[in-house]
Every structure is written in C-alpha cells, then in structure tokens.
C-alpha cells in the first residue's frame, strides 16, 4: 500500500523506524538494532548514514544503539526530552536538542512536535546506575511533502489522543500493540478511534514472549470499514510493502 507521499518509511523491527525525506535526509526513530531479534542483519551493525535521530524514552529497547550510531555519525542531529539529551551528552554526544511536551523543532526540512506518552523512562548503565529519562514522549512529524506521522512511542491509550487528531490530523499512526508494557490490541483499537481512524502501522509486538498482541486481533476490534487501514510491515521492508495481515 502507499499513502501517496514521497517520504519513505522502513520498519527495522520492534520499535525502530527509518524515514527518508523527499530531500534524501534519513531520520531514525528509537535505535535498537544490535540486540533486536527482529532487526534484519543488513541493518544491525550499519544502517547507513543518519541525518537525525528521534528518541522517545530511555528504555534500552529504544536507545540500545543510540550512542554508538551518534558517535559514528557526528553530524546527526539527536532529539529527545531534556533528560534524554543530558544522558546522551554524558556519553560524549554533542549535536543535541532537548525539548519538552508541545515543543516544535525543525529537523531535516520536517517539523517535529513533542507530544504526551503514558509510560516510564529510565536506563541502567553497565555499572548498575539507574538514570532517569524524564517523561516519555511521542512525536508528530510533519514532512515537507505534507505527510503527517504520529509516532506514539511506548504508551498506553489516553484521552488526549483526540487532541493529537484535532491539532495535527495524522495520516499515519505508529502504535504499539503488544500489551504488557504498552497498549494491547483492545487499547490500540480505541486509540485509532480517538485519532480519527488514520492508517496504522503496529509495532512493539512479537519481539519477546510477553508481547502477545497481534495486528489480526486489533483488526477484529475496529469497525470493518477501517480494518484495512491497519498495515503489517515485515522488519526490513518499506511501508509500501505492507500487507493486510
């Protein structure tokens, strides 16, 4: 399927996505490659040059490769909340921007808005030190070709998703559906309604045994006329390769 925009979106498994803008800029969301059992081998070590990186929160399955990739791409512009930026800075990363909820930051010709997420955020350093990541966030990314993507990050459903619909009218929502740590299919189906039934690319399911939610289960919980807007993209594939599974 295609949403009819020039921006491309590649799913790298679990919660990691790679956007390419119409100008050829590459933006990675939540880099978790090396220890990601869903990540294709071709991207696990070297996903190629990056122009920007967006980080929703500090859990290791979202930032596992952030420092490594930013150190090897020193011109890459990294965005997160202030505490995430501080953590990256403590690891020698310099090209940073730390904003907060409702902050809007221009990145690679796109506009990135920080929005609420209902989750937690922390990182355990190798020496056992627990680092607070501040509040988790989602992002609304408005690309130069008009595509609007709501990247929810790890979250439970919350009523103010309706505000995201009213303020941004996303064409595509990236929603976690695995359950246990995030929304499951029932809550994600409700989130889709609050968002005005955009196209949805589910993520954060099937990676580990506890993440039992499936796209098929979510499709059964939305009105039949919208079930076809829930798209399954295999790790390594582009959104245009999506199936209706």
Coordinates of N, CA and C in Angstrom, one line a residue:
X1 N 0.8 -1.2 0.0 CA 0.0 0.0 0.0 C 0.9 1.2 0.0
X2 N 0.3 2.3 -0.4 CA 1.0 3.6 -0.5 C 0.1 4.7 0.0
X3 N 0.6 5.6 0.8 CA -0.2 6.8 1.3 C -0.1 7.9 0.3
X4 N 0.7 7.8 -0.8 CA 0.7 8.8 -1.8 C 1.7 10.0 -1.5
X5 N 2.7 9.7 -0.7 CA 3.6 10.8 -0.3 C 5.0 10.3 -0.7
X6 N 5.9 11.3 -0.9 CA 7.3 10.9 -1.3 C 8.2 10.4 -0.2
X7 N 7.8 10.8 1.1 CA 8.6 10.3 2.2 C 8.5 8.8 2.3
X8 N 9.6 8.1 2.6 CA 9.5 6.7 2.8 C 9.7 6.3 4.2
X9 N 9.2 5.1 4.6 CA 9.3 4.7 6.0 C 9.7 3.2 6.0
X10 N 10.8 2.8 6.6 CA 11.2 1.4 6.7 C 11.2 1.0 8.2
X11 N 10.6 -0.1 8.4 CA 10.5 -0.7 9.7 C 11.7 -1.6 9.9
X12 N 12.4 -1.4 11.1 CA 13.6 -2.2 11.4 C 13.3 -3.2 12.5
X13 N 12.1 -3.4 12.9 CA 11.8 -4.3 13.9 C 11.6 -3.7 15.3
X14 N 10.6 -4.3 16.0 CA 10.3 -3.9 17.4 C 9.7 -2.5 17.5
X15 N 10.6 -1.5 17.6 CA 10.1 -0.1 17.7 C 11.0 0.9 16.9
X16 N 11.8 0.4 16.0 CA 12.8 1.2 15.3 C 12.3 1.4 13.9
X17 N 12.4 2.7 13.5 CA 11.9 3.0 12.1 C 13.0 4.0 11.5
X18 N 13.0 3.9 10.2 CA 13.9 4.8 9.4 C 13.1 5.5 8.3
X19 N 13.1 6.8 8.5 CA 12.4 7.7 7.5 C 13.4 8.2 6.5
X20 N 13.0 8.4 5.2 CA 13.8 9.1 4.3 C 12.9 10.2 3.7
X21 N 13.4 11.5 3.8 CA 12.6 12.6 3.4 C 12.7 12.8 1.8
X22 N 11.8 13.6 1.3 CA 11.9 13.8 -0.2 C 13.3 14.4 -0.6
X23 N 14.0 15.1 0.3 CA 15.3 15.6 0.0 C 16.4 14.6 0.3
X24 N 16.0 13.4 0.6 CA 17.0 12.3 0.9 C 17.6 12.3 2.3
X25 N 17.1 13.1 3.2 CA 17.6 13.0 4.6 C 17.0 11.8 5.3
X26 N 17.9 11.2 6.1 CA 17.5 9.9 6.8 C 17.4 10.2 8.3
X27 N 16.2 9.9 8.8 CA 15.8 10.1 10.2 C 15.5 8.8 10.9
X28 N 16.2 8.4 11.9 CA 15.9 7.2 12.7 C 15.2 7.5 13.9
X29 N 14.2 6.6 14.2 CA 13.4 6.7 15.4 C 13.7 5.5 16.3
X30 N 14.1 5.8 17.5 CA 14.4 4.8 18.6 C 15.3 3.7 18.1
X31 N 16.6 3.9 18.1 CA 17.6 3.0 17.5 C 17.8 1.8 18.4
X32 N 17.3 0.6 18.1 CA 17.5 -0.6 18.8 C 17.8 -1.7 17.7
X33 N 19.1 -1.9 17.5 CA 19.5 -2.8 16.3 C 20.3 -4.0 16.8
X34 N 21.4 -3.8 17.5 CA 22.3 -4.9 17.8 C 21.6 -6.0 18.5
X35 N 20.8 -5.7 19.5 CA 20.2 -6.8 20.4 C 18.7 -7.0 20.0
X36 N 18.3 -6.4 18.9 CA 16.9 -6.5 18.4 C 16.8 -7.8 17.6
X37 N 16.1 -8.8 18.1 CA 15.9 -10.1 17.4 C 15.2 -9.9 16.1
X38 N 14.4 -8.9 15.9 CA 13.7 -8.7 14.7 C 14.5 -7.9 13.6
X39 N 15.5 -7.2 14.0 CA 16.2 -6.4 13.1 C 17.0 -7.2 12.0
X40 N 16.8 -6.9 10.7 CA 17.5 -7.6 9.7 C 19.0 -7.4 9.8
X41 N 19.7 -8.5 9.5 CA 21.2 -8.4 9.6 C 21.8 -7.3 8.8
X42 N 21.2 -6.9 7.7 CA 21.8 -5.9 6.9 C 21.8 -4.5 7.6
X43 N 20.9 -4.3 8.6 CA 20.9 -3.1 9.3 C 21.4 -3.1 10.7
X44 N 21.7 -4.3 11.2 CA 22.1 -4.5 12.6 C 23.3 -3.7 13.0
X45 N 24.4 -3.8 12.2 CA 25.6 -3.1 12.5 C 25.7 -1.7 11.9
X46 N 25.3 -1.6 10.7 CA 25.5 -0.3 10.0 C 24.2 0.0 9.1
X47 N 23.3 0.8 9.7 CA 22.1 1.2 8.9 C 22.4 2.2 7.9
X48 N 23.6 2.7 7.7 CA 23.9 3.7 6.8 C 24.0 5.1 7.4
X49 N 24.3 6.1 6.7 CA 24.4 7.5 7.3 C 23.1 8.0 7.8
X50 N 23.1 8.7 8.9 CA 21.9 9.3 9.5 C 22.0 10.8 9.6
X51 N 21.0 11.5 9.4 CA 20.9 12.9 9.5 C 20.3 13.4 10.8
X52 N 19.4 12.6 11.3 CA 18.7 12.9 12.5 C 18.3 11.7 13.3
X53 N 18.1 11.8 14.6 CA 17.6 10.7 15.4 C 16.6 11.2 16.4
X54 N 15.5 10.5 16.5 CA 14.5 10.9 17.5 C 14.4 9.8 18.5
X55 N 14.4 10.2 19.8 CA 14.3 9.2 20.9 C 13.1 9.5 21.8
X56 N 12.2 8.5 21.9 CA 11.0 8.7 22.7 C 11.3 8.6 24.2
X57 N 12.2 7.7 24.6 CA 12.4 7.5 26.0 C 13.7 6.6 26.1
X58 N 14.1 6.4 27.4 CA 15.4 5.8 27.6 C 15.5 4.3 27.9
X59 N 14.4 3.6 27.6 CA 14.5 2.2 27.8 C 15.4 1.6 26.8
X60 N 16.1 0.5 27.2 CA 17.2 0.0 26.3 C 16.7 -0.5 25.0
X61 N 15.5 -1.0 24.9 CA 15.0 -1.5 23.6 C 14.5 -0.3 22.7
X62 N 14.9 0.9 23.1 CA 14.6 2.1 22.2 C 15.9 2.9 22.0
X63 N 16.9 2.8 22.9 CA 18.1 3.6 22.8 C 19.4 2.7 22.8
X64 N 19.2 1.4 22.6 CA 20.4 0.5 22.7 C 21.6 0.8 21.8
X65 N 21.3 1.4 20.6 CA 22.4 1.7 19.7 C 22.5 3.2 19.5
X66 N 21.9 4.0 20.3 CA 21.9 5.5 20.1 C 23.3 6.1 20.2
X67 N 24.0 5.8 21.3 CA 25.3 6.4 21.5 C 26.3 5.9 20.4
X68 N 26.3 4.7 20.1 CA 27.2 4.1 19.0 C 26.9 4.8 17.7
X69 N 25.7 4.9 17.3 CA 25.3 5.5 16.0 C 25.6 7.0 15.9
X70 N 25.3 7.7 17.0 CA 25.6 9.1 17.0 C 27.1 9.4 17.0
X71 N 27.9 8.6 17.7 CA 29.3 8.7 17.7 C 29.9 8.5 16.3
X72 N 29.3 7.6 15.5 CA 29.8 7.3 14.2 C 29.2 8.2 13.1
X73 N 28.1 9.0 13.5 CA 27.5 10.0 12.7 C 27.5 11.3 13.4
X74 N 28.7 12.0 13.5 CA 28.8 13.2 14.4 C 27.9 14.3 13.9
X75 N 27.5 14.4 12.7 CA 26.7 15.4 12.2 C 25.2 15.1 12.4
X76 N 24.9 14.0 12.9 CA 23.5 13.6 13.1 C 22.9 14.4 14.2
X77 N 21.7 15.0 14.0 CA 21.0 15.8 15.0 C 20.1 15.0 15.8
X78 N 20.4 14.8 17.1 CA 19.6 14.0 18.0 C 18.6 14.8 18.8
X79 N 17.4 14.3 18.9 CA 16.3 15.0 19.6 C 15.7 14.1 20.7
X80 N 15.4 14.6 21.9 CA 14.7 13.9 22.9 C 14.3 15.0 24.0
X81 N 13.7 14.5 25.0 CA 13.4 15.4 26.1 C 14.7 15.8 26.8
X82 N 14.7 16.8 27.6 CA 15.9 17.4 28.2 C 16.7 16.3 28.9
X83 N 16.1 15.4 29.6 CA 16.8 14.4 30.4 C 17.5 13.4 29.4
X84 N 16.8 13.1 28.3 CA 17.4 12.2 27.3 C 18.7 12.9 26.7
X85 N 18.5 14.1 26.4 CA 19.6 14.9 25.8 C 20.8 14.9 26.8
X86 N 20.5 15.1 28.1 CA 21.5 15.1 29.1 C 22.2 13.8 29.2
X87 N 21.5 12.7 29.1 CA 22.1 11.3 29.1 C 23.1 11.1 27.9
X88 N 22.6 11.6 26.7 CA 23.5 11.5 25.5 C 24.7 12.3 25.7
X89 N 24.5 13.5 26.2 CA 25.7 14.4 26.5 C 26.7 13.8 27.4
X90 N 26.2 13.1 28.4 CA 27.1 12.4 29.4 C 28.0 11.3 28.7
X91 N 27.5 10.9 27.5 CA 28.2 9.9 26.8 C 29.0 10.5 25.6
X92 N 29.2 11.8 25.6 CA 30.0 12.4 24.6 C 29.3 12.9 23.4
X93 N 28.0 12.8 23.3 CA 27.3 13.2 22.1 C 27.1 14.7 22.2
X94 N 27.3 15.4 21.1 CA 27.3 16.9 21.2 C 26.2 17.6 20.3
X95 N 25.8 16.9 19.2 CA 24.8 17.6 18.3 C 23.4 17.2 18.8
X96 N 23.0 18.0 19.9 CA 21.8 17.6 20.6 C 20.7 18.7 20.7
X97 N 19.5 18.3 20.8 CA 18.4 19.3 21.2 C 17.5 18.6 22.1
X98 N 17.3 19.2 23.3 CA 16.4 18.7 24.3 C 15.2 19.6 24.5
X99 N 14.1 19.2 24.0 CA 12.8 20.0 24.1 C 11.9 19.3 25.1
X100 N 10.6 19.6 25.1 CA 9.7 19.1 26.0 C 8.3 19.1 25.4
X101 N 7.3 18.6 26.1 CA 5.9 18.5 25.6 C 5.4 19.8 24.9
X102 N 4.9 19.6 23.7 CA 4.4 20.7 22.9 C 5.5 21.5 22.2
X103 N 6.8 21.2 22.5 CA 7.9 21.8 21.8 C 7.9 21.4 20.3
X104 N 8.2 22.3 19.4 CA 8.3 22.1 18.0 C 9.7 22.4 17.5
X105 N 10.3 21.4 16.8 CA 11.7 21.6 16.4 C 11.8 21.3 15.0
X106 N 12.4 22.2 14.2 CA 12.7 21.8 12.7 C 13.8 20.9 12.6
X107 N 13.6 19.8 11.8 CA 14.7 18.8 11.6 C 14.6 18.3 10.2
X108 N 15.7 18.5 9.4 CA 15.8 17.9 8.1 C 14.6 18.3 7.2
X109 N 14.2 19.5 7.3 CA 13.1 20.0 6.5 C 11.7 19.6 7.0
X110 N 11.6 18.9 8.1 CA 10.4 18.5 8.7 C 10.2 19.3 10.0
X111 N 9.0 19.2 10.6 CA 8.7 19.8 11.9 C 8.4 18.7 12.8
X112 N 9.1 18.6 13.9 CA 8.9 17.5 14.9 C 8.2 18.1 16.2
X113 N 7.1 17.7 16.5 CA 6.4 18.1 17.8 C 6.4 17.1 18.8
X114 N 6.8 17.4 20.0 CA 6.8 16.5 21.2 C 5.4 16.4 21.8
X115 N 4.9 15.2 21.9 CA 3.6 15.0 22.5 C 3.6 14.0 23.6
X116 N 2.6 14.0 24.4 CA 2.5 13.1 25.6 C 2.6 11.6 25.2
X117 N 3.2 10.9 26.2 CA 3.1 9.4 26.1 C 2.9 9.0 27.6
X118 N 2.2 7.9 27.8 CA 1.9 7.3 29.1 C 2.8 6.1 29.3
X119 N 3.9 6.2 30.0 CA 4.9 5.1 30.1 C 5.9 5.5 31.2
X120 N 7.0 4.9 31.2 CA 8.1 5.3 32.1 C 9.4 5.4 31.2
X121 N 10.5 5.9 31.8 CA 11.7 6.2 31.1 C 12.9 6.1 32.0
X122 N 13.8 5.2 31.8 CA 15.0 5.1 32.6 C 16.0 4.2 31.9
X123 N 17.2 4.3 32.3 CA 18.3 3.5 31.6 C 19.2 3.0 32.7
X124 N 19.6 1.7 32.7 CA 20.5 1.2 33.7 C 21.9 1.1 33.0
X125 N 22.8 1.8 33.5 CA 24.2 1.8 33.0 C 24.9 0.5 33.3
X126 N 26.0 0.2 32.6 CA 26.7 -1.1 32.9 C 27.1 -1.3 34.3
X127 N 27.4 -0.2 35.0 CA 27.8 -0.3 36.4 C 26.6 -0.4 37.4
X128 N 25.4 -0.5 36.8 CA 24.2 -0.6 37.7 C 23.5 0.7 38.0
X129 N 24.1 1.8 37.7 CA 23.5 3.1 37.9 C 22.2 3.3 37.1
X130 N 21.1 3.7 37.8 CA 19.9 3.9 37.2 C 19.7 5.4 36.8
X131 N 19.5 5.7 35.5 CA 19.4 7.1 35.1 C 18.0 7.4 34.7
X132 N 17.4 8.5 35.2 CA 16.1 8.8 34.9 C 16.0 9.5 33.5
X133 N 15.1 9.1 32.7 CA 14.9 9.7 31.4 C 13.9 10.8 31.3
X134 N 13.4 11.2 32.5 CA 12.3 12.2 32.4 C 11.0 11.6 32.0
X135 N 10.2 12.4 31.4 CA 8.9 11.9 30.9 C 9.1 11.3 29.5
X136 N 8.5 10.2 29.2 CA 8.5 9.7 27.8 C 7.6 10.6 26.9
X137 N 7.9 10.5 25.6 CA 7.1 11.3 24.7 C 6.8 10.5 23.4
X138 N 5.9 11.0 22.7 CA 5.7 10.6 21.3 C 6.1 11.8 20.4
X139 N 6.1 11.6 19.1 CA 6.4 12.6 18.2 C 5.3 12.7 17.1
X140 N 5.0 13.9 16.7 CA 4.3 14.2 15.5 C 5.3 14.8 14.5
X141 N 5.4 14.1 13.4 CA 6.4 14.5 12.4 C 5.7 15.0 11.1
X142 N 5.8 16.3 10.8 CA 5.2 16.9 9.6 C 6.3 17.1 8.6
X143 N 6.2 16.2 7.5 CA 7.2 16.2 6.5 C 6.9 17.3 5.4
X144 N 7.9 17.6 4.6 CA 7.8 18.7 3.7 C 6.8 18.4 2.5
X145 N 6.5 17.1 2.3 CA 5.6 16.7 1.3 C 4.2 16.6 1.8
X146 N 4.0 17.0 3.0 CA 2.6 17.0 3.6 C 2.3 15.8 4.4
X147 N 3.1 14.8 4.4 CA 2.8 13.6 5.2 C 2.9 14.0 6.7
X148 N 1.9 13.6 7.5 CA 2.0 13.8 9.0 C 1.9 12.4 9.6
X149 N 3.0 12.1 10.4 CA 3.1 10.8 11.1 C 3.0 11.0 12.6
X150 N 2.2 10.3 13.3 CA 2.2 10.3 14.8 C 2.9 9.0 15.2
X151 N 4.1 9.2 15.8 CA 4.9 8.1 16.3 C 4.7 8.1 17.8
X152 N 3.8 7.2 18.3 CA 3.3 7.2 19.6 C 4.4 6.8 20.7
X153 N 5.5 6.1 20.2 CA 6.4 5.6 21.2 C 5.7 4.5 22.1
X154 N 6.3 4.1 23.1 CA 5.7 3.2 24.1 C 4.7 4.0 24.9
X155 N 3.4 3.5 24.9 CA 2.4 4.3 25.6 C 1.2 3.4 25.8
X156 N 0.4 3.8 26.8 CA -0.9 3.3 27.0 C -1.9 4.3 26.3
X157 N -3.1 3.9 26.1 CA -4.1 4.8 25.5 C -4.4 5.9 26.4
X158 N -4.6 7.1 25.9 CA -5.0 8.2 26.8 C -6.0 9.1 26.0
X159 N -6.9 9.7 26.7 CA -8.0 10.5 26.0 C -7.5 11.6 25.2
X160 N -6.3 12.2 25.5 CA -5.8 13.4 24.8 C -5.2 13.0 23.4
X161 N -5.3 11.7 23.1 CA -5.0 11.4 21.7 C -6.0 12.1 20.7
X162 N -7.2 12.4 21.3 CA -8.1 13.2 20.5 C -7.6 14.6 20.1
X163 N -6.8 15.1 21.0 CA -6.2 16.4 20.8 C -5.1 16.3 19.7
X164 N -4.4 15.2 19.6 CA -3.5 15.0 18.5 C -4.2 15.0 17.2
X165 N -5.4 14.3 17.2 CA -6.2 14.3 16.0 C -6.6 15.8 15.6
X166 N -7.1 16.5 16.6 CA -7.5 17.9 16.3 C -6.4 18.8 15.9
X167 N -5.3 18.7 16.5 CA -4.2 19.6 16.2 C -3.4 19.3 15.0
X168 N -3.2 18.0 14.7 CA -2.3 17.5 13.7 C -2.9 16.7 12.6
X169 N -4.0 16.1 12.8 CA -4.7 15.2 11.8 C -3.7 14.3 11.1
X170 N -3.1 13.4 11.8 CA -2.1 12.5 11.2 C -2.7 11.6 10.2
X171 N -1.9 11.4 9.1 CA -2.3 10.4 8.1 C -1.9 9.0 8.5
X172 N -0.8 8.9 9.3 CA -0.3 7.6 9.7 C 0.0 7.6 11.2
X173 N -0.4 6.6 11.9 CA 0.0 6.5 13.3 C 0.8 5.2 13.5
X174 N 1.9 5.3 14.2 CA 2.7 4.2 14.6 C 2.3 3.8 16.0
X175 N 1.6 2.7 16.2 CA 1.1 2.4 17.5 C 1.6 1.1 18.1
X176 N 2.0 1.0 19.4 CA 2.4 -0.2 20.0 C 1.2 -1.1 20.3
X177 N 1.3 -2.4 20.1 CA 0.1 -3.2 20.3 C 0.4 -4.5 21.0
X178 N 1.6 -4.7 21.5 CA 2.0 -5.9 22.1 C 1.4 -6.2 23.4
X179 N 1.0 -5.2 24.2 CA 0.4 -5.4 25.5 C 1.5 -5.5 26.6
X180 N 1.2 -5.7 27.8 CA 2.0 -5.9 29.0 C 2.8 -4.6 29.3
X181 N 3.6 -4.1 28.5 CA 4.3 -2.9 28.7 C 3.7 -1.6 28.1
X182 N 2.8 -1.9 27.1 CA 2.2 -0.8 26.3 C 0.7 -1.2 26.0
X183 N 0.1 -0.5 25.2 CA -1.2 -0.8 24.7 C -1.2 -2.2 24.1
X184 N -2.3 -3.0 24.3 CA -2.6 -4.2 23.6 C -3.6 -3.8 22.4
X185 N -4.0 -4.9 21.7 CA -5.0 -4.6 20.6 C -6.2 -3.9 21.0
X186 N -6.8 -4.2 22.2 CA -8.1 -3.5 22.5 C -7.8 -2.0 22.7
X187 N -6.8 -1.6 23.5 CA -6.5 -0.2 23.7 C -6.0 0.5 22.4
X188 N -5.3 -0.2 21.6 CA -4.8 0.4 20.3 C -6.0 0.6 19.4
X189 N -7.0 -0.3 19.4 CA -8.2 0.0 18.6 C -8.9 1.2 19.0
X190 N -8.9 1.4 20.3 CA -9.6 2.7 20.9 C -8.7 3.9 20.5
X191 N -7.4 3.7 20.6 CA -6.5 4.8 20.2 C -6.8 5.2 18.7
X192 N -6.9 4.2 17.9 CA -7.2 4.5 16.5 C -8.5 5.3 16.3
X193 N -9.5 5.0 17.1 CA -10.7 5.8 17.0 C -10.5 7.2 17.5
X194 N -9.8 7.4 18.6 CA -9.5 8.8 19.1 C -8.7 9.6 18.1
X195 N -7.9 8.9 17.3 CA -7.1 9.6 16.4 C -7.8 9.9 15.1
X196 N -9.0 9.4 15.0 CA -9.8 9.7 13.7 C -9.6 8.6 12.7
X197 N -9.2 7.4 13.1 CA -9.0 6.3 12.1 C -8.0 6.6 11.0
X198 N -6.8 7.0 11.4 CA -5.8 7.2 10.4 C -5.3 5.8 10.0
X199 N -4.4 5.7 9.0 CA -3.7 4.5 8.7 C -2.8 4.2 9.9
X200 N -2.6 2.9 10.2 CA -1.8 2.5 11.4 C -0.8 1.4 11.0
X201 N 0.4 1.6 11.5 CA 1.4 0.6 11.4 C 1.7 0.1 12.8
X202 N 1.3 -1.1 13.2 CA 1.5 -1.6 14.5 C 3.0 -1.9 14.7
X203 N 3.5 -1.8 16.0 CA 4.8 -2.2 16.3 C 4.8 -2.6 17.8
X204 N 6.0 -3.0 18.3 CA 6.2 -3.5 19.7 C 5.3 -4.7 20.0
X205 N 5.4 -5.6 19.1 CA 4.7 -6.9 19.3 C 5.5 -8.1 18.8
X206 N 5.4 -9.2 19.4 CA 6.1 -10.4 18.9 C 7.6 -10.5 19.1
X207 N 8.2 -9.4 19.6 CA 9.6 -9.4 19.7 C 10.1 -10.4 20.9
X208 N 9.3 -10.3 22.0 CA 9.6 -11.1 23.2 C 8.3 -11.8 23.6
X209 N 8.4 -12.9 24.4 CA 7.2 -13.7 24.7 C 6.1 -12.9 25.3
X210 N 6.4 -11.9 26.1 CA 5.3 -11.2 26.8 C 4.5 -10.3 25.9
X211 N 5.0 -10.0 24.7 CA 4.3 -9.1 23.7 C 3.4 -9.8 22.8
X212 N 2.2 -10.2 23.3 CA 1.4 -11.2 22.6 C 0.3 -10.6 21.7
X213 N 0.1 -9.3 21.7 CA -0.8 -8.7 20.8 C -0.5 -8.8 19.4
X214 N -1.5 -8.9 18.5 CA -1.2 -9.0 17.1 C -2.1 -8.0 16.3
X215 N -1.6 -7.7 15.1 CA -2.4 -6.9 14.2 C -3.8 -7.5 13.9
X216 N -3.8 -8.8 13.7 CA -5.1 -9.5 13.4 C -6.1 -9.3 14.5
X217 N -5.6 -9.3 15.8 CA -6.5 -9.1 16.9 C -7.0 -7.7 16.9
X218 N -6.1 -6.7 16.6 CA -6.6 -5.3 16.5 C -7.6 -5.1 15.4
X219 N -7.4 -5.7 14.3 CA -8.3 -5.6 13.2 C -9.7 -6.0 13.5
X220 N -9.8 -7.0 14.4 CA -11.1 -7.5 14.7 C -11.9 -6.6 15.6
X221 N -11.2 -5.6 16.2 CA -11.8 -4.7 17.2 C -12.1 -3.3 16.7
X222 N -11.8 -3.1 15.4 CA -12.2 -1.8 14.8 C -13.3 -2.0 13.8
X223 N -14.1 -1.0 13.5 CA -15.1 -1.2 12.5 C -14.6 -1.7 11.2
X224 N -15.4 -2.6 10.6 CA -14.9 -3.3 9.4 C -14.3 -2.3 8.3
X225 N -15.0 -1.2 8.2 CA -14.6 -0.3 7.1 C -13.2 0.3 7.3
X226 N -12.6 0.2 8.6 CA -11.3 0.8 8.9 C -10.3 -0.3 9.1
X227 N -10.6 -1.6 9.1 CA -9.7 -2.6 9.3 C -8.6 -2.7 8.3
X228 N -8.9 -2.3 7.1 CA -7.9 -2.2 6.0 C -6.9 -1.2 6.2
X229 N -7.1 -0.3 7.1 CA -6.1 0.8 7.4 C -5.0 0.3 8.3
X230 N -5.1 -0.9 8.9 CA -4.1 -1.4 9.7 C -3.1 -2.3 8.9
X231 N -1.9 -1.9 8.8 CA -0.9 -2.4 7.9 C 0.2 -3.2 8.6
X232 N 0.6 -4.3 8.0 CA 1.7 -5.1 8.6 C 2.9 -5.0 7.7
X233 N 4.0 -4.5 8.3 CA 5.3 -4.4 7.5 C 6.3 -5.3 8.2
X234 N 6.8 -6.2 7.4 CA 7.9 -7.1 8.0 C 9.1 -6.3 8.2
X235 N 9.9 -6.6 9.3 CA 11.2 -5.9 9.5 C 12.1 -5.9 8.3
X236 N 12.6 -4.7 8.0 CA 13.4 -4.5 6.8 C 12.7 -4.0 5.6
X237 N 11.4 -4.1 5.6 CA 10.6 -3.6 4.5 C 10.1 -2.2 4.6
X238 N 9.7 -1.6 3.5 CA 9.2 -0.3 3.5 C 7.7 -0.3 3.7
X239 N 7.1 0.8 4.1 CA 5.6 0.8 4.3 C 4.9 0.4 3.0
X240 N 5.5 0.7 1.9 CA 4.8 0.4 0.6 C 4.8 -1.1 0.4
X241 N 5.5 -1.9 1.2 CA 5.5 -3.4 1.1 C 4.5 -4.0 2.0
X242 N 3.7 -3.1 2.7 CA 2.8 -3.6 3.7 C 1.8 -4.6 3.2
X243 N 1.3 -5.5 4.1 CA 0.2 -6.4 3.8 C -0.9 -6.1 4.7
X244 N -2.0 -6.7 4.5 CA -3.2 -6.6 5.3 C -3.3 -7.6 6.4
X245 N -2.1 -8.3 6.8 CA -2.2 -9.4 7.7 C -2.6 -9.0 9.1

